Coordinates of C-alpha atoms in Angstrom, one line a residue:
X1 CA -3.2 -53.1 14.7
X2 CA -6.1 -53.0 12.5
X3 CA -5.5 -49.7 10.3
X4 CA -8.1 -48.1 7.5
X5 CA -6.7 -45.7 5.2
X6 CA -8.9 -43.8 3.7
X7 CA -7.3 -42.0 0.7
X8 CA -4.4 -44.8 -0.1
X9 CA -3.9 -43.8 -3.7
X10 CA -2.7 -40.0 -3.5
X11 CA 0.7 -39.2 -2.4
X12 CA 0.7 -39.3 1.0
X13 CA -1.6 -42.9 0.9
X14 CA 1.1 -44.5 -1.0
X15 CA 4.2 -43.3 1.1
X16 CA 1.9 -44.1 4.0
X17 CA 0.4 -47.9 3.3
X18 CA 3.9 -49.7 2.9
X19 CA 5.6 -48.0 6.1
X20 CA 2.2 -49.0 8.3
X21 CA 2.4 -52.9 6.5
X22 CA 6.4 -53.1 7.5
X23 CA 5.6 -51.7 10.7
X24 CA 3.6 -54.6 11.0
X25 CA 0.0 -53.2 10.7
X26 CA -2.9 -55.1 9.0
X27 CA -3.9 -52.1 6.9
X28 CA -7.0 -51.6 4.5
X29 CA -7.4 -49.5 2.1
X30 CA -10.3 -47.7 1.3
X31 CA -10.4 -46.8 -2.5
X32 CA -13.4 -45.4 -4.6
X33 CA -12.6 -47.6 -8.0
X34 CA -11.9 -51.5 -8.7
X35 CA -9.4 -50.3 -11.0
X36 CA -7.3 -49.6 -7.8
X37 CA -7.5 -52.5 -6.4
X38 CA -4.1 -54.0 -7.8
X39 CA -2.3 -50.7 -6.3
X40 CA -3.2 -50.9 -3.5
X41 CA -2.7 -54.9 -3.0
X42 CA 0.7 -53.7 -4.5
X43 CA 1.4 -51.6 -1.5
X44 CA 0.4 -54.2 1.1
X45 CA -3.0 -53.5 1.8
X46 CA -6.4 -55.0 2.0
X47 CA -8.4 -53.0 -0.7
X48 CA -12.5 -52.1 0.7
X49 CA -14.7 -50.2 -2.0
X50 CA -16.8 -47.3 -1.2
X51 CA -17.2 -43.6 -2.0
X52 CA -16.2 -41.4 0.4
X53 CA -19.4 -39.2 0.2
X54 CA -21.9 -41.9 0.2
X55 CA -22.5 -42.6 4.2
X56 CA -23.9 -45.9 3.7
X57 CA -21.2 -47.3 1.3
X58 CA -18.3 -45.8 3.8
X59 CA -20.8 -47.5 6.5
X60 CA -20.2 -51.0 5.4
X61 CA -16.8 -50.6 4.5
X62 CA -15.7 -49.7 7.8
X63 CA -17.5 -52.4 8.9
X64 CA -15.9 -54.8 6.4
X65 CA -12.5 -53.9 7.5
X66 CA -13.2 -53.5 11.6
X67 CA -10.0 -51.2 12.3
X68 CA -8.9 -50.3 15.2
X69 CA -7.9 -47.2 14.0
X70 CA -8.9 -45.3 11.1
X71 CA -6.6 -43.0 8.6
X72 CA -8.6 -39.8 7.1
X73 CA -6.0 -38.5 4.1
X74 CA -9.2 -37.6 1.5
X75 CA -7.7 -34.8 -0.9
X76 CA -8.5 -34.5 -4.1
X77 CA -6.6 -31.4 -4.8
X78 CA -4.4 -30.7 -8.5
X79 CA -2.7 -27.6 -10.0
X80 CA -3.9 -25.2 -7.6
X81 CA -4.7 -22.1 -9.1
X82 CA -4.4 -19.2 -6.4
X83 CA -6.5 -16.9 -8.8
X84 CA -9.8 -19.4 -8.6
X85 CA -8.0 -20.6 -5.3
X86 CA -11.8 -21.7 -4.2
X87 CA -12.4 -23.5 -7.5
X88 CA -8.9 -25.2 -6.7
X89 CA -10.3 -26.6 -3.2
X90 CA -13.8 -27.3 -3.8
X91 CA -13.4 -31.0 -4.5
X92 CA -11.1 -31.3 -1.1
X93 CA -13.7 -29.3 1.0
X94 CA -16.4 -31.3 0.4
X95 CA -14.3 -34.4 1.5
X96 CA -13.1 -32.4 4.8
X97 CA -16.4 -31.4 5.1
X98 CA -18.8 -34.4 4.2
X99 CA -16.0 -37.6 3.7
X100 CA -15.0 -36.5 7.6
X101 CA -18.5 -36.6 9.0
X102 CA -19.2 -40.1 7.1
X103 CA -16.2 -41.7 8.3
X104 CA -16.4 -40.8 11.9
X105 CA -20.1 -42.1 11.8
X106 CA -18.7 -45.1 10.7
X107 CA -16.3 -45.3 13.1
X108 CA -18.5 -44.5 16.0
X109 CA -20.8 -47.1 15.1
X110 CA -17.8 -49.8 15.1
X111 CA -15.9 -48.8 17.9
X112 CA -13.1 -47.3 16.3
X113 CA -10.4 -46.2 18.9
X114 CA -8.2 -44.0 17.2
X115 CA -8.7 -41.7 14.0
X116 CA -5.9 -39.8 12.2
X117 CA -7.4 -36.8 10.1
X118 CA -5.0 -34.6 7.7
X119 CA -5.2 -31.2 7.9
X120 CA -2.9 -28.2 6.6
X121 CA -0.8 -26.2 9.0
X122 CA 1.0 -24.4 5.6
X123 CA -1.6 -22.0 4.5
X124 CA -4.5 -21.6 7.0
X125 CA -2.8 -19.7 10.4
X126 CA -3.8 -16.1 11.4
X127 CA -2.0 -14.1 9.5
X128 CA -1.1 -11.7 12.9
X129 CA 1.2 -12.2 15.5
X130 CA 4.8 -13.6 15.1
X131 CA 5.9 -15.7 12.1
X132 CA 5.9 -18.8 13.7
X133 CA 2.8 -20.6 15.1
X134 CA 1.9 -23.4 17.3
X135 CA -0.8 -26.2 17.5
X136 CA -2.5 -23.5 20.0
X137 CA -2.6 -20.4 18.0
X138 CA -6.4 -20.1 16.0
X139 CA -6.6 -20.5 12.1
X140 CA -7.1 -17.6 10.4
X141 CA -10.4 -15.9 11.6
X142 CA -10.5 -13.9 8.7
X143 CA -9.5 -15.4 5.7
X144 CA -9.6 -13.2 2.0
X145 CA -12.5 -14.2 0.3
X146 CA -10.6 -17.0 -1.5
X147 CA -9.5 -19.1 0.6
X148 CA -12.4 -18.5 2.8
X149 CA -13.9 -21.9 1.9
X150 CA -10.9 -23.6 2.5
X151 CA -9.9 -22.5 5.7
X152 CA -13.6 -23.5 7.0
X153 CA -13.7 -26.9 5.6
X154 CA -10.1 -27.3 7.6
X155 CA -12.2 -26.1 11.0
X156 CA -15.1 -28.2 10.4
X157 CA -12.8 -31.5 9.8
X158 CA -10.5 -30.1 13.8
X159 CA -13.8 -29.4 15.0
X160 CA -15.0 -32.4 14.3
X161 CA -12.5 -35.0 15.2
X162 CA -11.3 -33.1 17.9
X163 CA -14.7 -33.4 19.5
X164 CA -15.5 -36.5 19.2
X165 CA -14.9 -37.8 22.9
X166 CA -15.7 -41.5 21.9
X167 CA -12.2 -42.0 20.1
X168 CA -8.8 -40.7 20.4
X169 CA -8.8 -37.8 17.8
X170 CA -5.8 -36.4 16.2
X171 CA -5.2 -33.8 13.5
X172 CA -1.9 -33.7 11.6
X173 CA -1.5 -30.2 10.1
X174 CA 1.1 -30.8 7.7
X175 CA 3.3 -28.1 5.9
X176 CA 3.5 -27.8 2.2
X177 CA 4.3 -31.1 0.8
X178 CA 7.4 -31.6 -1.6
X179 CA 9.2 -34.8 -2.6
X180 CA 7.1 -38.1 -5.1
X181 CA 4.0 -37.5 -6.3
X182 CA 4.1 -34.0 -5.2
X183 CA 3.3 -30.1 -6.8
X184 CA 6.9 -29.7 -6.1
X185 CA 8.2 -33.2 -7.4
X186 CA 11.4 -32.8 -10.1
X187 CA 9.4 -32.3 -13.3
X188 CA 5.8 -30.9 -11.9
X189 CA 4.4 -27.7 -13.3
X190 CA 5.4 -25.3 -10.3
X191 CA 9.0 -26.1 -10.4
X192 CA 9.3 -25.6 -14.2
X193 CA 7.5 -22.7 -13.6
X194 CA 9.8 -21.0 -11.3
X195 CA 12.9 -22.9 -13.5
X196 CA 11.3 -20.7 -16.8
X197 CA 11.0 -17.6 -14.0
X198 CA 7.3 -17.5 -14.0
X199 CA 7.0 -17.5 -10.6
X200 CA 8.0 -14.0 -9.3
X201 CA 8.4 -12.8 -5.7
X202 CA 5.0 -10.9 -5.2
X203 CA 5.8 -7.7 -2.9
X204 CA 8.1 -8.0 -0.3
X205 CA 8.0 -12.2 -0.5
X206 CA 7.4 -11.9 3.3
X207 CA 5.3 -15.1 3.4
X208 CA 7.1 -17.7 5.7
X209 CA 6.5 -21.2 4.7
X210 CA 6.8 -24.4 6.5
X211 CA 7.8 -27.3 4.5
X212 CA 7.8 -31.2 4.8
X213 CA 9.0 -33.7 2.9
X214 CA 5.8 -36.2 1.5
X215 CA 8.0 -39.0 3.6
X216 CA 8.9 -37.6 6.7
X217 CA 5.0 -36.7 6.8
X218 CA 4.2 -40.8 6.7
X219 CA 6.7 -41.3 8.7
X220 CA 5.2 -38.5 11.5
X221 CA 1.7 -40.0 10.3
X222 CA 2.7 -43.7 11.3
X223 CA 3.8 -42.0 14.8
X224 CA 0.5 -40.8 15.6
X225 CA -1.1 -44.0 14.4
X226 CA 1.3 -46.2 16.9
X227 CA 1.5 -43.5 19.5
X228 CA -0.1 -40.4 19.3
X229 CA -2.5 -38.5 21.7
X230 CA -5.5 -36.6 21.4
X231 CA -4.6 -33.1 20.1
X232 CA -3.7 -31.2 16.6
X233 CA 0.6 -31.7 16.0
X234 CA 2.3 -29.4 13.2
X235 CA 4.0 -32.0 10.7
X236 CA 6.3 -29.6 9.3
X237 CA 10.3 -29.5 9.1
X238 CA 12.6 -26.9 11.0
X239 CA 13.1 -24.3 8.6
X240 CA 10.3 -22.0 8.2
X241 CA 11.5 -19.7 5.7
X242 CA 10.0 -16.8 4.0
X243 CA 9.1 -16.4 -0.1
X244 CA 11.9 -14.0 -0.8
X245 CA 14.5 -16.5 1.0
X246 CA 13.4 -20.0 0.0
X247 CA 12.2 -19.1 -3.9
X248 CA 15.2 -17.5 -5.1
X249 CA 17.1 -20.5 -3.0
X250 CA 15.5 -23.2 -4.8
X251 CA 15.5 -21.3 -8.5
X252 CA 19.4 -21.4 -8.1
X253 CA 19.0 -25.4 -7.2
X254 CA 17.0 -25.1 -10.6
X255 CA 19.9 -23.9 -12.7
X256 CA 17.4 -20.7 -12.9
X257 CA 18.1 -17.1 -12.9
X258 CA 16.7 -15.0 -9.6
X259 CA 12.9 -14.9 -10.1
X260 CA 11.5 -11.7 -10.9
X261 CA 10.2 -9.3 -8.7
X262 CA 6.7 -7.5 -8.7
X263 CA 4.3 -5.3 -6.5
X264 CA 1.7 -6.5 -4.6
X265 CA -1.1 -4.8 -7.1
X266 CA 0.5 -6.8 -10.0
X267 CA 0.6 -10.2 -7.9
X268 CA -3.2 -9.7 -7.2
X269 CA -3.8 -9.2 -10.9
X270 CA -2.0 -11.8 -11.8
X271 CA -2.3 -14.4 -8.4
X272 CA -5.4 -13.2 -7.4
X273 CA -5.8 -12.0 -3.5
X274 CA -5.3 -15.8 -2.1
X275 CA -1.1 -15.4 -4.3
X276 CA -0.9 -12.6 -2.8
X277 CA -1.5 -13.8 0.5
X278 CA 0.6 -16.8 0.0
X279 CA 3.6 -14.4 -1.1
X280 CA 3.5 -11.7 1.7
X281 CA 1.1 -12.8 4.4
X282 CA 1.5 -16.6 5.5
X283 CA 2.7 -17.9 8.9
X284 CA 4.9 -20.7 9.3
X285 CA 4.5 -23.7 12.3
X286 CA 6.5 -25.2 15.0
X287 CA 7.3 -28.6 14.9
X288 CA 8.0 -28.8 18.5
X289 CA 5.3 -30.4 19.8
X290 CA 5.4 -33.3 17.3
X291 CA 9.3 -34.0 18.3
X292 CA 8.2 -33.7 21.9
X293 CA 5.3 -36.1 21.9
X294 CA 5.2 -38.4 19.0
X295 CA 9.1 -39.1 19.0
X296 CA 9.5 -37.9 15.4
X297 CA 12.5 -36.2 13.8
X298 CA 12.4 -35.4 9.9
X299 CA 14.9 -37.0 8.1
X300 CA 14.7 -33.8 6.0
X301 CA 15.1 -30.9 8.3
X302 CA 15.3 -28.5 6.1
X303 CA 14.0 -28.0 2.8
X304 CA 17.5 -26.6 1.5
X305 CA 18.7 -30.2 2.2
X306 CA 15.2 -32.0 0.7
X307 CA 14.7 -30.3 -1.7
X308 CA 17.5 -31.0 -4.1
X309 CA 16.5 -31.5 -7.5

């Protein structure tokens, strides 16, 4: 098939391009600068120029590379800090929010048949109920003021592939990425902060967490691209595992002593509401339904295997 990705040069786009080209998928990539054009070509694919926020630009690249299916993994998120957690997101939201609604003009206008959107089943579940949640469970109706923003642009991109009845839409909610080009690759600034213990357990660390390796989630992705129905799959491994189990876990992988431990009126100072949510307050996801109907199976099931550092 045909295959536009849109986002090729961040993590997941370069895991992503090479398994789609050996799969044997004509794939393009769409990148905002020339000087990504060799990466790209490097990776397999055809390169197409436009910026994603520019309608008209995204317009003719579509139409340059006529897919069959189309790709969405926009992000352009950094160090995120959970104290300015909004400041951290406002970049991504806007390509949830407008890069979403450009492309799927796009693709409606050239018959695209498919389109694959990333979304984030690690931080953006209800924060009630039990401490595992599936594709049919709501996002959080009532986010803290942080991460507010965030958890909107996430229902405006589901809303908005979801609906559209002219292609097949699907909506990978992936769990927290580890593994290359990662916040929690060997050497990034989170790990060394939790190796130099500046990365406590805030209040009881009864956050659960669902993780997935960056290649098992191109692997899952490639799934949905060959074989995936309409419909929202959790791309996470099968350990969910709360804050006060995985974080000491992976400090001791580390070489690290225990991480410290502090209340929640400290984390907030220190974390801001959205750290303290993270720490105390998350819900993890079922990878059930992905295993069921996509066929896949992480080649990291568990994060105390994956992540080994």
């Amino acid at each position: 098939m045909r295959v536009l990705v849109a986002g090729a040069t961040g993590a997941m786009g370069k895991q992503l391009v090479p398994r789609l080209v050996d799969a044997g998928h004509e794939v393009f990539a769409m990148i905002r600068k020339e000087s990504d054009k060799a990466g790209v070509s490097q990776l397999g694919a055809v390169p197409v120029i436009a910026d994603a926020l520019d309608r008209a630009q995204v317009e003719a690249a579509v139409r340059q590379a006529a897919p069959e299916v189309i790709v969405h993994q926009l992000t352009a998120i950094g160090h995120i800090d959970t104290r300015h957690f909004e400041r951290s997101f406002a970049a991504t939201d806007r390509l949830r929010i407008e890069g979403t609604d450009n492309l799927l003009a796009a693709a409606r206008a050239t018959g695209v048949r498919r389109f694959v959107a990333q979304s984030n089943g690690a931080f953006t579940y209800a924060r009630t109920g039990g401490p595992v949640k599936t594709e049919e469970e709501p996002l959080d109706p009532s986010p803290v003021d942080q991460m507010s923003s965030m958890i909107a642009a996430i229902g405006h991109l589901e809303k908005a592939v979801l609906g559209a009845a002219w292609t097949e839409g699907i909506v990978l909610r992936y769990g927290a990425f580890y593994g290359p080009g990662t916040s929690m690759a060997p050497g990034s600034e989170q790990l060394e902060m939790i190796r130099k213990r500046k990365f406590p357990v805030v209040g009881d660390g009864g956050g659960v967490w669902s993780f997935v390796h960056i290649a098992d989630a191109a692997e899952a992705t490639v799934a949905a691209v060959e074989n995936g129905g309409p419909g929202v799959y959790n791309i996470v491994d099968d350990d969910p595992a709360p804050v006060a189990e995985w974080l000491p876990e992976l400090a001791a992988m580390l070489g690290a002593k225990k991480p410290m431990r502090v209340p929640r009126f400290v984390g907030r100072l220190a974390a801001g509401q959205a750290g303290v949510v993270l720490m105390t307050e998350l819900r993890g996801a079922s990878n059930a339904k992905a295993k069921r109907e996509l066929g896949w199976h992480p080649a990291h099931p568990t994060w105390r295997q994956g992540l080994q550092v």
